[in-house]
XYZ file of C-alpha atoms in Angstrom:
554
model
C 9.359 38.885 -9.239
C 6.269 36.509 -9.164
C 5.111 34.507 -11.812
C 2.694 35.836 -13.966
C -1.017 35.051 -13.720
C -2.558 32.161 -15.384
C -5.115 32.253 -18.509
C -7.876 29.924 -17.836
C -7.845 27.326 -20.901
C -11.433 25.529 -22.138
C -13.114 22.694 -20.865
C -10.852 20.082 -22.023
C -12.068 16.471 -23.093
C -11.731 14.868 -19.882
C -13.578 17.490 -18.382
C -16.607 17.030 -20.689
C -16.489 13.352 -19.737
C -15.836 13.843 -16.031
C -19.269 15.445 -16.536
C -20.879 12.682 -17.996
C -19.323 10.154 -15.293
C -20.633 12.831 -12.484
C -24.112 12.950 -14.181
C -24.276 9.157 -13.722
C -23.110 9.376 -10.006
C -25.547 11.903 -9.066
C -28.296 10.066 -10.533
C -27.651 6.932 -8.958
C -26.770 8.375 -5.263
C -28.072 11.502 -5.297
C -26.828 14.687 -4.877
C -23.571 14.979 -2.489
C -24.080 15.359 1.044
C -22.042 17.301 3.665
C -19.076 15.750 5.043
C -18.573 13.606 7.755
C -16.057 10.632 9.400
C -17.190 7.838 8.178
C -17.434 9.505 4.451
C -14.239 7.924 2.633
C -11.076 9.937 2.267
C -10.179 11.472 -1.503
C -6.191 10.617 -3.033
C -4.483 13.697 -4.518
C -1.179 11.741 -5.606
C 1.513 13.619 -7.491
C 4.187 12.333 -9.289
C 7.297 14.357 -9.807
C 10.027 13.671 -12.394
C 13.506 13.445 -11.609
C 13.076 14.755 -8.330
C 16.053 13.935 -5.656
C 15.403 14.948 -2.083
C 16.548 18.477 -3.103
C 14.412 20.125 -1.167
C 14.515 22.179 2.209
C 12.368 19.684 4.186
C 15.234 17.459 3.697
C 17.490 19.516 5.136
C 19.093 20.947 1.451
C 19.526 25.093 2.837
C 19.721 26.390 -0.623
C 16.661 25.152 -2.506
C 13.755 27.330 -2.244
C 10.868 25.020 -1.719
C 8.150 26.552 0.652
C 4.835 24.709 -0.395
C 6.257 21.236 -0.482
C 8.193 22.160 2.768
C 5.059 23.231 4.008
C 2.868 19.999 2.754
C 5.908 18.210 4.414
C 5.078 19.715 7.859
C 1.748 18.595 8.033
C 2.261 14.877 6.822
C 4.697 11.810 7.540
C 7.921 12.424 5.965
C 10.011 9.184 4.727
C 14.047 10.141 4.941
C 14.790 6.840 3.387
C 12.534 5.877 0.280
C 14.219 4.139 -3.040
C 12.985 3.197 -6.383
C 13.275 0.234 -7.754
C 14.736 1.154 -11.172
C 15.833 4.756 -11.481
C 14.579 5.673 -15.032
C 11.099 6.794 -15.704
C 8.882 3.954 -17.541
C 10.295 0.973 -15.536
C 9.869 3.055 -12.236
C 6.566 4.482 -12.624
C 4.647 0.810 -13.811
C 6.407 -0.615 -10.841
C 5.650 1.583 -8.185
C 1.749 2.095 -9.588
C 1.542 -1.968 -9.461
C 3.252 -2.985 -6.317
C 5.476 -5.094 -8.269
C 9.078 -5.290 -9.208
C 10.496 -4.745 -12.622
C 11.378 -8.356 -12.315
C 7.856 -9.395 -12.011
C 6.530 -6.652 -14.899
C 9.392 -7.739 -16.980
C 10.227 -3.692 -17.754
C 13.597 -2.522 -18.056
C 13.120 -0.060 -20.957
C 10.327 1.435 -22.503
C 9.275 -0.906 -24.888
C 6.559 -3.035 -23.603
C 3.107 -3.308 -21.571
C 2.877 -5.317 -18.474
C -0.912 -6.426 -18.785
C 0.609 -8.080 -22.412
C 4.338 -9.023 -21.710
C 4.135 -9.910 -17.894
C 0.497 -10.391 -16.551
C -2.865 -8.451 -16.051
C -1.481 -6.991 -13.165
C -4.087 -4.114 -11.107
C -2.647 -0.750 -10.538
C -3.409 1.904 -7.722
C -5.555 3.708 -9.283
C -7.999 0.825 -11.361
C -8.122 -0.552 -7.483
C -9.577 2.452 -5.881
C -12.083 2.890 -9.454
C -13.269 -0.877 -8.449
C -13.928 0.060 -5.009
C -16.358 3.566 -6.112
C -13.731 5.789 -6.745
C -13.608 8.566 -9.488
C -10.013 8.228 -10.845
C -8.352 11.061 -12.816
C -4.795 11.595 -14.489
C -3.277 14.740 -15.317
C -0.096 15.022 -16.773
C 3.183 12.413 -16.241
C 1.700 9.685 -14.108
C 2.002 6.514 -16.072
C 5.180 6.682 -18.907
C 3.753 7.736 -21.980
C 4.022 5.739 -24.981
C 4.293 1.233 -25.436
C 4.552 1.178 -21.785
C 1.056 2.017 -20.638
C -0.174 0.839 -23.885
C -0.547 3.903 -25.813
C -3.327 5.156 -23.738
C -2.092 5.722 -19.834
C -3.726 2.081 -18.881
C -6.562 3.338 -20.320
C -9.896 2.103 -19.476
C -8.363 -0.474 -16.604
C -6.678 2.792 -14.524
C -8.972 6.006 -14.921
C -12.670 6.576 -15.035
C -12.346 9.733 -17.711
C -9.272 10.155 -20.540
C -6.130 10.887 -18.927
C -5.310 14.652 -19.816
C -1.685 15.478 -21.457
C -1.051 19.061 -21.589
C -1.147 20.637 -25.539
C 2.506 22.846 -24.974
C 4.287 19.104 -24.041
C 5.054 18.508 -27.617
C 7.331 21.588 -27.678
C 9.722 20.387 -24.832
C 12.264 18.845 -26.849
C 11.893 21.505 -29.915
C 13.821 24.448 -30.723
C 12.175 26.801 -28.113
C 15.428 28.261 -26.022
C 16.696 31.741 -27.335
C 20.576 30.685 -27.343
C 23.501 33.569 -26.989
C 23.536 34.234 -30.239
C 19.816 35.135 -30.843
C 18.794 31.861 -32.324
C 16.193 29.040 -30.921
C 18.374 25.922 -29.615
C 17.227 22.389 -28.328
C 18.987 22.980 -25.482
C 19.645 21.528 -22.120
C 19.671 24.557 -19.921
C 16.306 26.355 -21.525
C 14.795 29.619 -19.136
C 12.020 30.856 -21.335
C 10.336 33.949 -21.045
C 6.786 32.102 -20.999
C 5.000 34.694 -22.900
C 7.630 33.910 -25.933
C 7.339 30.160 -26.139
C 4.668 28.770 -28.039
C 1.049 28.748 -26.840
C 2.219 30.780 -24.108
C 2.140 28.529 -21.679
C 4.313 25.677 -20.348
C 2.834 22.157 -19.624
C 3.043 21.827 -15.559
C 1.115 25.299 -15.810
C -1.325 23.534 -17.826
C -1.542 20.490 -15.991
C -2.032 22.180 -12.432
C -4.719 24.024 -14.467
C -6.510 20.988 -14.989
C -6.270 19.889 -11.741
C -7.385 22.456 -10.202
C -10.539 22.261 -12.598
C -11.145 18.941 -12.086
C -11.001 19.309 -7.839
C -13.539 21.928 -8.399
C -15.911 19.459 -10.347
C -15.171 16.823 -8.165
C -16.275 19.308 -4.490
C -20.406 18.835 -5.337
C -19.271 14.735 -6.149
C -21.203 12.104 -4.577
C -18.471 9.964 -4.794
C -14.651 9.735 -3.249
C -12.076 10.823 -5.824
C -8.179 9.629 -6.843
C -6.435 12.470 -8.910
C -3.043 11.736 -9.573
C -1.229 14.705 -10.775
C 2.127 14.635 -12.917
C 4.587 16.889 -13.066
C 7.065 17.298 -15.751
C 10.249 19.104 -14.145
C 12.724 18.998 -13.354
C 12.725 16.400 -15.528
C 15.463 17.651 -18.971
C 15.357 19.937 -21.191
C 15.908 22.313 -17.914
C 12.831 24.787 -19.187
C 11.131 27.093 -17.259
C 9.931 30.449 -16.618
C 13.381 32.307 -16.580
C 12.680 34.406 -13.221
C 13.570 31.219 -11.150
C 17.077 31.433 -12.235
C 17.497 34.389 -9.875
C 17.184 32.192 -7.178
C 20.051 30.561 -7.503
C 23.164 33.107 -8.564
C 25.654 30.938 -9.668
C 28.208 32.482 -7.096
C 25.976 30.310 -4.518
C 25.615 27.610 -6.465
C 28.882 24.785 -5.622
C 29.922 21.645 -7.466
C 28.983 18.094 -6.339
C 31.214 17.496 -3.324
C 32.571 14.511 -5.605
C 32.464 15.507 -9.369
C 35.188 12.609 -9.836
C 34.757 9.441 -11.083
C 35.700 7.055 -8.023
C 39.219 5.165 -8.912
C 37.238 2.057 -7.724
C 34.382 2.503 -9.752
C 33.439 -0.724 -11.635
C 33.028 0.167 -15.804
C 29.602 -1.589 -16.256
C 28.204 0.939 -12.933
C 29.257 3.718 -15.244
C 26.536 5.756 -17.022
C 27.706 7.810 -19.879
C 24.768 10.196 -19.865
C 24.208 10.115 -23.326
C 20.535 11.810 -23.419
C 22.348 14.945 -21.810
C 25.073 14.647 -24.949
C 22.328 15.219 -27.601
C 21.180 18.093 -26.322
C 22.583 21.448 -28.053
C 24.698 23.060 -25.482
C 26.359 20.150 -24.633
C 27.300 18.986 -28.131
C 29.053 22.765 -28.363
C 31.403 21.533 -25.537
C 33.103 18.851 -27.366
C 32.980 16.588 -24.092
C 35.032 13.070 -24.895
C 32.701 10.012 -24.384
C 32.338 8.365 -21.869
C 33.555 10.140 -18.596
C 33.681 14.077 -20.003
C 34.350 16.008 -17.917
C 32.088 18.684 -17.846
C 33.846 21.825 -17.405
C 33.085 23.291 -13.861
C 31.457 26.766 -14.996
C 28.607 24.511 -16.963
C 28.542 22.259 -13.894
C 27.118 24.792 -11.731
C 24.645 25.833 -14.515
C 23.324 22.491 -14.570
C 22.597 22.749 -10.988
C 21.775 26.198 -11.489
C 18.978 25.025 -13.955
C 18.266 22.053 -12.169
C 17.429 23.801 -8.570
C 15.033 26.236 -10.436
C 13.075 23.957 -11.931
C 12.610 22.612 -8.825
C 10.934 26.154 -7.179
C 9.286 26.392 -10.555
C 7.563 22.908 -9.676
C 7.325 23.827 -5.900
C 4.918 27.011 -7.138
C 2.709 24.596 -9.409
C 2.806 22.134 -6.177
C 1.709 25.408 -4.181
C -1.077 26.588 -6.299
C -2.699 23.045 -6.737
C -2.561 22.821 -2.190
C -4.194 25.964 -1.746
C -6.885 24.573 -4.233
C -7.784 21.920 -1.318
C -8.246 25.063 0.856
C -10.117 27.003 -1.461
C -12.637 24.341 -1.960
C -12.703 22.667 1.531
C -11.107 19.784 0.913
C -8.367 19.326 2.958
C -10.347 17.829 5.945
C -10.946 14.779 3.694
C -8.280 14.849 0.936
C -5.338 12.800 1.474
C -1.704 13.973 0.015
C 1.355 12.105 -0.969
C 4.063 13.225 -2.966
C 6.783 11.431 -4.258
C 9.361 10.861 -7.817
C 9.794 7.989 -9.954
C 13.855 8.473 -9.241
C 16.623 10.563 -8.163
C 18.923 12.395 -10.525
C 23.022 12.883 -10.088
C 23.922 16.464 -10.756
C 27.582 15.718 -10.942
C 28.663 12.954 -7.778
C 30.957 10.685 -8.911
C 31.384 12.258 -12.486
C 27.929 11.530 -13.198
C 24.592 13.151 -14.636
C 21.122 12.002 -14.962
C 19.548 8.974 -13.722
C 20.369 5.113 -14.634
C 22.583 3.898 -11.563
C 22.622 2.167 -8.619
C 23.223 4.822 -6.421
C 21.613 6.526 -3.921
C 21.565 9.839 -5.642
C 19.498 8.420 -8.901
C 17.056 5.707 -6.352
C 16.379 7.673 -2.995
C 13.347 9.979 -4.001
C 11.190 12.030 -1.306
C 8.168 10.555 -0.221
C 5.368 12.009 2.081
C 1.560 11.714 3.467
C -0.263 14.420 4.711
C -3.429 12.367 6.197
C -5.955 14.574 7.619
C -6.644 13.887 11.267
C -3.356 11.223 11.693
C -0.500 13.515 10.381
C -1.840 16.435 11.615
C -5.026 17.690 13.449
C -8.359 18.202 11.340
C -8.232 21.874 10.075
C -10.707 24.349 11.624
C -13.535 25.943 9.550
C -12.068 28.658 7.660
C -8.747 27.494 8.428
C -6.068 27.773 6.088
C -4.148 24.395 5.760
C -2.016 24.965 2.519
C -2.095 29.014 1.832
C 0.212 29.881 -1.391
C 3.868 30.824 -0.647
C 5.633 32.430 -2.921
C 9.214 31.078 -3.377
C 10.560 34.631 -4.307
C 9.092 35.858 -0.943
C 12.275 36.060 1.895
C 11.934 33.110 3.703
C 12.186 31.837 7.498
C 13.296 28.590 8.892
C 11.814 25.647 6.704
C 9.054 24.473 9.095
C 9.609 21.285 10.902
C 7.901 18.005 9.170
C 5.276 16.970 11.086
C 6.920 13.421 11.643
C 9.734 11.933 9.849
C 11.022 8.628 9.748
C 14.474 7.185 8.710
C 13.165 3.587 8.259
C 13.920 2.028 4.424
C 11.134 2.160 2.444
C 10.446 1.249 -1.505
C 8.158 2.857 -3.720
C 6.215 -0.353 -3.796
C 4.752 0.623 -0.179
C 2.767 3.362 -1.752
C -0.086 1.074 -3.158
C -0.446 -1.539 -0.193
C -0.257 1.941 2.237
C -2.164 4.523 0.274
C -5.059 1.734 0.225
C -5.004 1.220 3.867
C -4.824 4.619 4.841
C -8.068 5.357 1.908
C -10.047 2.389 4.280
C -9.909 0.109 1.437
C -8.841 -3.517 1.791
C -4.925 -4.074 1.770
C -4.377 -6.142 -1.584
C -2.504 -9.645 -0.170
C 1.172 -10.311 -0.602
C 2.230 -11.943 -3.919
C 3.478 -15.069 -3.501
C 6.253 -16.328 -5.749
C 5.885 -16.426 -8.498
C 2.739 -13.735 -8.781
C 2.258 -13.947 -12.544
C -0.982 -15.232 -12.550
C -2.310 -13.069 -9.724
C -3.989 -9.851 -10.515
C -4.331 -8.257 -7.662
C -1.677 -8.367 -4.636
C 1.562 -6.329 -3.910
C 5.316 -7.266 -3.247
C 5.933 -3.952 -1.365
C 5.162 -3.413 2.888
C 2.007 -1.986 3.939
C 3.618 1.066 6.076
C 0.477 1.607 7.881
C 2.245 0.774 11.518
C 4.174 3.822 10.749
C 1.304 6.748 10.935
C -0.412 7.710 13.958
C -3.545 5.529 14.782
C -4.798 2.457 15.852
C -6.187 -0.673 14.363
C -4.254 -1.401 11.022
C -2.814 -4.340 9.893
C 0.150 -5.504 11.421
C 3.221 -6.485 10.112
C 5.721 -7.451 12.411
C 9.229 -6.361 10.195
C 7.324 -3.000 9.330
C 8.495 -1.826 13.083
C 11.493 -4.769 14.050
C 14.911 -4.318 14.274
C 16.114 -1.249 11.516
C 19.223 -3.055 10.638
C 16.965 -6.134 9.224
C 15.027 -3.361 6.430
C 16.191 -3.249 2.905
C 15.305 -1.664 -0.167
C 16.229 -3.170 -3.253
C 17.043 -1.857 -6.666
C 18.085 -2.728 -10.226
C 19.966 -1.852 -13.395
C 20.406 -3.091 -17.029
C 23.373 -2.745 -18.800
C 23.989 -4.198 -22.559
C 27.851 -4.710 -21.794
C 30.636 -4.298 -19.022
C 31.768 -1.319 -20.311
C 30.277 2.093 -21.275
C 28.660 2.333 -24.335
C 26.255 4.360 -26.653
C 23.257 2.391 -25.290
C 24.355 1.849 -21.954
C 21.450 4.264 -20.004
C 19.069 3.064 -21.207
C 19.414 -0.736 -23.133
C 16.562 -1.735 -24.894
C 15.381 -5.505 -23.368
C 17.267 -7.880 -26.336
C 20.321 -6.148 -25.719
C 20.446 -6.350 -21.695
C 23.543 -8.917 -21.289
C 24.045 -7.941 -17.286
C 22.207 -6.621 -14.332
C 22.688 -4.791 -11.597
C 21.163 -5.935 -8.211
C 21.508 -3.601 -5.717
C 20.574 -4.077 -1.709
C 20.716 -0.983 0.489
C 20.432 -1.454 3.968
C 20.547 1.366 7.250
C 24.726 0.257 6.875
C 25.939 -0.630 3.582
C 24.902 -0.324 -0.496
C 25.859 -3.425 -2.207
C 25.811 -4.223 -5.273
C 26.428 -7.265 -7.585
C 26.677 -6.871 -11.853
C 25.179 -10.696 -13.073
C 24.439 -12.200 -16.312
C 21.489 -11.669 -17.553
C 19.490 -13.582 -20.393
C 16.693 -11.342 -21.792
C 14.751 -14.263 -23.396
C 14.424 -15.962 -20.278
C 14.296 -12.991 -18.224
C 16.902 -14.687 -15.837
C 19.480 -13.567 -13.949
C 22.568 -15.917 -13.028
C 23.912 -15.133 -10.065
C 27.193 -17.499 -10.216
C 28.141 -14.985 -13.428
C 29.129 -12.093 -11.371
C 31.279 -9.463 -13.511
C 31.467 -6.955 -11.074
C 30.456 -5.722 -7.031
C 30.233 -2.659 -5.408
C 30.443 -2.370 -1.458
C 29.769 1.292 0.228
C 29.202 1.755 4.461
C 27.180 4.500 5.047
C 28.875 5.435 7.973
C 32.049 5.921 6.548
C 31.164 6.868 2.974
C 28.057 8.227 2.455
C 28.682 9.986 -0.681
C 29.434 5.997 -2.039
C 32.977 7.245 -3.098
C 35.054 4.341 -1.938
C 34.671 0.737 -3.380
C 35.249 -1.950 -0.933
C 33.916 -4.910 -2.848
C 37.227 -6.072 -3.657
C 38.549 -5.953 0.036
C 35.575 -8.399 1.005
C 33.913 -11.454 0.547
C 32.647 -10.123 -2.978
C 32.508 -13.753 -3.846
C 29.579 -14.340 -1.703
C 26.260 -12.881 -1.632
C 24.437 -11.586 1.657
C 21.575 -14.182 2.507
C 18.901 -11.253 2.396
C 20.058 -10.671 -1.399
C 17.369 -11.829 -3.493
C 13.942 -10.043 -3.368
């Protein structure tokens, strides 16, 4: 069964001002003229939450994922990309201003960059200073002290950022429980026509979008609409057809639901956020290591996995917008996620680790003309395709790479591939510089001739690392231990993954002085990918723990 069709809501407020900006546009250029190469590309970024390469470009058999499969055949596919901090705030301010969370000074949620660290420029106030129209819908920046109350509001976006109305119900009592009731619960499949406003907020926010790409067709000027979405990002709640897709009888356990023996206590995450929720409380799970029994382990994937279609669908429906209104000869695509999320390896759930399950995230550009050829008049690029639909072979991405990347490329590489200026390297330290970017410009990696070079971008793989970091408030496991508010951070976790090996070292850390000391080490963790990809096996204490690599520090 298909999901049902979509009510169109009213103009909402940042459509009445995306009118007003277009009105000033129009009367300063003119009316829009037809399309041609030298005319600038558009940006349609979107931002997934939670997402883990669980998807069937990336080779995962099970997951029903046609439209971002599809997108993925017609762009450059990244096998190897890893944020910087996997959990949302810290992630999503680093990645959307090229710089580390050591240089915004976020590790929770409790502060603004522009005030705490310095005026730092984002992706999207960069392409707004060089003519574009810049739009947010839904999750892009972290909601809340982190983007100032306001989504970097005026600096990032030339209308108000739009927030879908049926988000305030997502932690509420809205899932009909066994026994009749409405639970805050984890694992939430809604009938959509029950739940209130009859709607649920990625259906609202690809409604938006899609309004907004029709204003911005008859525009005289390029546009940057970055497009959040909220899933699968917990409470697990979505339309409850999508749970067919996945019988549980097909659905298997993490191939290592243990907690390695070797596992150092302050790597641990005790998942606590996953603990409050309803239907985990009824367990009675012991704090911190569960277990989980295995039955509500595979309907956490279950959940998980059908969120994922559900957000492949909204993905879907915004794509075949670009076709509908002739834009995808001149709109270019990436998709990525502010962070994995473990569904059950090495004992644990959620994001806020080290490892590759919570960092690597998927990452793709479809670039009209460079990943793929120009599309034909009356060509369709991105038709709709219905996950519930039986399925071929997931089509081939159009190239792939297996380089390491960090989500800090995406601002020095979405500029250069938009034609704009490539923002200069920070040097160290980049406090006082506004505009430049700590992250590779991956431009030597797409098809084409005449972008900057950068020698390392295309060396020798072994020499490419992607870097990542943790907070922890103590060595051991503790109520606050996801997610540590900055005063009580006492160690970090500095992590290095290379093409061979994950290291990583647990440091002192003083929060005042934002400093890590590096001759405190409490703890190490050494994984070869080769022989332990799953990062089951610690070797740290067979090696020279003592000593750091010289590549270590960013």
């Amino acid at each position: 069964m298909s999901p049902s069709p979509w009510k169109m809501p009213p103009p909402s407020r940042s459509l009445l001002w995306l009118g007003l900006v277009l009105g000033a546009v129009c009367a300063s250029h003119g009316p829009a003229a037809p399309g041609n190469a030298t005319d600038p590309l558009n940006v349609l970024l979107i931002i997934v939450d939670d997402l883990r390469p669980s998807l069937g470009c990336y080779g995962n058999k099970l997951i029903r994922s046609p439209n971002i499969d599809q997108l993925a055949s017609r762009s450059l596919l990244f096998q190897n990309a890893f944020a910087q901090q996997a959990v949302c705030a810290p992630s999503r301010v680093s990645f959307l201003t090229g710089r580390r969370p050591d240089t915004t000074r976020l590790y929770d949620f409790n502060s603004y960059w522009r005030v705490h660290a310095g005026n730092f420029s984002t992706i999207p106030q960069y392409f707004k200073e060089n003519g574009y129209v810049t739009m947010s819908v839904g999750k892009v920046f972290h909601p809340g002290i982190s983007s100032n109350h306001s989504d970097d509001s005026p600096y990032s976006w030339s209308v108000p950022p739009y927030h879908p109305s049926s988000e305030k119900y997502e932690n509420t009592k809205t899932c009909r429980g066994p026994d009749g009731e409405l639970h805050a619960n984890l694992l939430c499949p809604v009938d959509v026509v029950d739940v209130p406003e009859g709607t649920l907020p990625d259906k609202q926010s690809t409604e938006q979008a899609i309004q907004l790409l029709g204003k911005m067709k008859t525009s005289a000027s390029p546009f940057f609409l970055a497009v959040g979405y909220h899933k699968p990002h917990i409470p697990f709640r979505y339309p409850k057809e999508f749970q067919k897709l996945y019988p549980l009888e097909n659905v298997s356990l993490a191939p290592d639901p243990q907690v390695p023996a070797g596992l150092p206590l302050v790597a641990y995450n005790p998942w606590m956020d996953l603990r409050q929720r309803e239907d985990v409380q009824a367990l009675n799970l012991s704090v911190p290591y569960g277990p989980i029994p295995a039955d509500f382990q595979r309907k956490i994937r279950q959940s998980y996995f059908a969120c994922v279609s559900y957000l492949d669908t909204q993905v879907g429906r915004l794509l075949s917008t670009l076709d509908d209104l002739q834009l995808a000869s001149s709109t270019i695509v990436a998709l990525t996620s502010d962070h994995g999320w473990a569904l059950g390896e090495h004992g644990e759930w959620a994001k806020y680790s080290n490892f590759d399950v919570t960092t690597r995230v998927p990452l793709m550009f479809y670039v009209p003309g460079r990943t793929a050829p120009l599309p034909v008049e009356g060509e369709k690029f991105f038709p709709y395709l219905d996950p519930f639909d039986s399925i071929s072979e997931v089509p081939e991405p159009g190239r792939q790479t297996g380089d390491l990347v960090e989500l800090l490329s995406l601002f020095p590489t979405l500029a250069g591939l938009a034609g704009l200026r490539v923002p200069p390297r920070c040097p160290i330290p980049s406090f006082h510089m506004e505009l430049c970017r700590e992250g590779r410009n991956l431009l030597k990696l797409f098809e084409g001739r005449g972008e900057e070079e950068e020698p390392h971008v295309r060396g020798n793989p072994r020499e490419l690392i992607a870097y990542s970091q943790y907070p922890r408030p103590a060595d051991s496991p503790q109520w606050n231990s996801d997610k540590p508010s900055l005063e009580d951070i006492k160690v970090m976790g500095y992590s290095i993954r290379t093409v061979d090996y994950r290291y990583t070292v647990w440091v002192g850390f003083n929060p005042q002085e934002f400093l890590a000391n590096f001759s405190d080490i409490h703890a190490g963790e050494l994984y070869f990918v080769a022989s332990d990809p799953l990062q089951d096996h610690n070797v740290y204490n067979d090696s020279q723990g003592g000593t750091l690599p010289q590549s270590f520090m960013p």
